[in-house]
Short mmCIF file of C-alpha atoms and ligand atoms in Angstrom, two decimals:
data_model
loop_
_atom_site.label_atom_id
_atom_site.label_comp_id
_atom_site.label_asym_id
_atom_site.label_seq_id
_atom_site.Cartn_x
_atom_site.Cartn_y
_atom_site.Cartn_z
CA MET A 1283 117.89 102.37 96.61
CA ALA A 1284 118.00 98.85 95.34
CA LEU A 1285 115.40 97.13 93.27
CA ARG A 1286 114.87 93.40 93.28
CA LYS A 1287 113.53 91.30 90.47
CA VAL A 1288 109.86 90.47 90.96
CA ARG A 1289 109.13 86.79 90.37
CA ILE A 1290 106.37 86.03 87.91
CA GLN A 1291 103.63 83.44 88.35
CA GLY A 1292 104.97 80.04 87.31
CA ASP A 1293 108.11 80.55 89.39
CA PRO A 1294 107.97 77.76 92.03
CA VAL A 1295 109.11 80.17 94.77
CA LEU A 1296 105.59 81.68 94.67
CA GLU A 1297 104.05 78.34 95.65
CA LYS A 1298 106.09 77.67 98.78
CA THR A 1299 105.30 78.27 102.44
CA CYS A 1300 107.56 80.91 103.98
CA LYS A 1301 109.49 80.59 107.23
CA GLU A 1302 109.08 82.77 110.29
CA VAL A 1303 111.65 85.47 110.96
CA LYS A 1304 113.45 84.88 114.27
CA GLU A 1305 115.55 88.04 114.45
CA ILE A 1306 116.33 91.15 112.47
CA THR A 1307 119.72 90.94 110.81
CA PRO A 1308 121.40 93.49 108.53
CA ARG A 1309 120.38 91.31 105.59
CA ILE A 1310 116.74 91.44 106.63
CA ARG A 1311 116.88 95.22 107.07
CA GLU A 1312 118.28 95.47 103.57
CA LEU A 1313 115.60 93.11 102.24
CA ILE A 1314 112.84 95.26 103.75
CA GLU A 1315 114.32 98.45 102.27
CA ASP A 1316 114.62 96.79 98.87
CA MET A 1317 111.05 95.47 99.09
CA LEU A 1318 109.76 99.00 99.76
CA ASP A 1319 111.82 100.43 96.88
CA THR A 1320 110.60 97.68 94.55
CA MET A 1321 106.94 98.07 95.56
CA TYR A 1322 107.00 101.86 94.95
CA GLU A 1323 108.93 101.52 91.69
CA GLU A 1324 106.35 99.04 90.38
CA ASN A 1325 103.38 101.11 91.67
CA GLY A 1326 102.15 98.25 93.83
CA VAL A 1327 100.22 98.56 97.08
CA GLY A 1328 101.92 95.53 98.60
CA LEU A 1329 104.76 93.10 98.16
CA ALA A 1330 105.64 89.85 99.91
CA ALA A 1331 109.19 88.51 100.35
CA PRO A 1332 108.62 85.40 98.19
CA GLN A 1333 107.82 87.74 95.29
CA VAL A 1334 111.48 88.75 95.36
CA GLY A 1335 112.59 85.16 95.87
CA VAL A 1336 113.00 85.13 99.67
CA LEU A 1337 110.99 82.53 101.62
CA LYS A 1338 110.52 84.59 104.77
CA ARG A 1339 107.30 85.81 106.38
CA ILE A 1340 107.72 89.50 105.55
CA VAL A 1341 105.31 91.79 103.70
CA VAL A 1342 105.22 95.50 102.98
CA ILE A 1343 101.99 97.34 102.24
CA ASP A 1344 101.20 100.95 101.34
CA VAL A 1345 97.68 101.80 100.22
CA GLY A 1346 98.44 105.52 100.39
CA GLU A 1347 98.76 106.12 104.11
CA GLY A 1348 102.45 105.29 104.49
CA PRO A 1349 104.14 101.92 104.60
CA TYR A 1350 103.33 99.09 106.95
CA ILE A 1351 106.05 96.54 107.49
CA MET A 1352 104.67 93.23 108.68
CA ILE A 1353 106.95 90.49 109.91
CA ASN A 1354 105.37 87.15 110.82
CA PRO A 1355 101.85 88.57 110.30
CA VAL A 1356 98.90 86.62 111.66
CA ILE A 1357 95.35 87.55 110.72
CA GLU A 1358 93.44 87.26 113.98
CA GLU A 1359 89.98 88.31 112.94
CA THR A 1360 88.05 89.01 109.77
CA SER A 1361 84.55 90.28 109.15
CA GLY A 1362 82.33 91.43 106.33
CA SER A 1363 83.11 90.94 102.68
CA GLN A 1364 84.07 92.93 99.62
CA THR A 1365 84.19 91.83 96.02
CA GLY A 1366 86.36 93.68 93.54
CA TYR A 1367 89.21 93.51 91.08
CA GLU A 1368 92.56 92.46 92.36
CA GLY A 1369 95.95 92.28 90.72
CA CYS A 1370 99.49 91.29 91.65
CA LEU A 1371 102.98 92.42 90.67
CA SER A 1372 103.75 88.76 90.00
CA LEU A 1373 101.16 88.75 87.21
CA PRO A 1374 101.59 92.10 85.47
CA GLY A 1375 98.73 93.53 83.43
CA LYS A 1376 96.07 91.14 84.72
CA SER A 1377 93.17 91.44 87.15
CA GLY A 1378 90.39 89.24 88.42
CA MET A 1379 87.41 89.53 90.70
CA VAL A 1380 88.13 88.33 94.23
CA THR A 1381 86.00 88.34 97.37
CA ARG A 1382 87.87 89.20 100.57
CA ALA A 1383 87.02 90.18 104.11
CA ASN A 1384 86.15 93.86 104.37
CA HIS A 1385 87.67 94.22 107.83
CA VAL A 1386 90.81 92.51 109.07
CA ARG A 1387 92.73 92.58 112.32
CA VAL A 1388 96.35 91.50 111.95
CA ARG A 1389 99.10 91.03 114.52
CA ALA A 1390 102.66 91.46 113.25
CA PHE A 1391 106.13 92.68 114.14
CA ASP A 1392 107.70 95.82 112.72
CA GLU A 1393 111.27 96.26 111.44
CA ASN A 1394 112.50 96.47 115.06
CA MET A 1395 110.61 93.29 116.01
CA ASP A 1396 108.16 95.32 118.08
CA GLU A 1397 104.76 93.65 118.01
CA TYR A 1398 101.71 95.63 116.91
CA VAL A 1399 98.11 95.13 115.94
CA LEU A 1400 96.60 96.80 112.89
CA GLU A 1401 92.98 96.99 111.84
CA GLY A 1402 92.27 97.54 108.17
CA GLU A 1403 89.20 98.01 106.04
CA GLU A 1404 88.47 97.94 102.32
CA LEU A 1405 91.67 98.24 100.24
CA LEU A 1406 93.94 97.83 103.26
CA ALA A 1407 92.04 94.70 104.36
CA ARG A 1408 92.28 93.34 100.83
CA ALA A 1409 96.01 94.02 100.66
CA ILE A 1410 96.65 92.36 104.03
CA CYS A 1411 94.77 89.22 102.94
CA HIS A 1412 96.48 89.14 99.53
CA GLU A 1413 100.00 89.58 100.93
CA CYS A 1414 99.51 87.10 103.79
CA ASP A 1415 98.33 84.54 101.21
CA HIS A 1416 101.67 84.95 99.40
CA LEU A 1417 103.44 83.76 102.57
CA ASN A 1418 101.52 80.50 102.26
CA GLY A 1419 102.21 80.06 98.57
CA ILE A 1420 98.77 81.22 97.47
CA MET A 1421 98.30 83.46 94.44
CA TYR A 1422 95.05 85.42 94.11
CA THR A 1423 94.43 83.65 90.80
CA SER A 1424 93.27 80.59 92.77
CA LEU A 1425 90.50 82.78 94.26
CA VAL A 1426 89.33 84.57 91.11
CA GLU A 1427 85.63 84.38 90.38
CA GLY A 1428 85.09 84.18 86.65
CA GLU A 1429 87.78 85.20 84.21
CA LEU A 1430 91.21 86.68 84.60
CA TYR A 1431 91.22 89.85 82.47
CA ASN A 1432 93.84 91.92 80.76
CA ASN A 1433 93.75 95.28 82.52
CA GLU A 1434 92.81 97.17 79.36
CA GLU A 1435 89.79 94.89 78.85
CA LEU A 1436 88.29 95.06 82.35
CA PRO A 1437 84.48 95.15 82.40
CA ALA A 1438 83.05 97.89 84.61
CA GLU A 1439 82.36 96.85 88.19
CA GLU A 1440 78.70 96.54 89.05
CA GLU A 1441 77.51 99.03 91.63
NI1 NI B 1492 100.55 89.68 94.97
#
């Protein structure tokens, strides 16, 4: 198990557009393993390669149903909307209200470069949108409605 240092907002690597992965190399396999280890260690539900300083289109997501590895993900369809608090390992201890699609269909490649399509709703849809944004240099803070809160000062969500 190897942990990588998570880059914090303000690091220019988080504002860059990532490059497509052409083939799986031993270094990329190691990167994916390390991203999973780092995400679980930090109790995150997703992590994108630029968050560990690598400008490649790779994300890992686990909202509690086992990990998804997404290489070169493309969101093909979105529908509905959800508004709720969102946070990011690159901005520890903070959250803000963000509206996302409630249903997302994404096409990606797994760790063997086999293509697959995944449909996600609610938290999974939110995580897919959030992590894919990272690959284009977008932090959720640019989408926050209202204030960015410290986690211990979060107002209750309206029902
Ligand atoms: Ni994030």
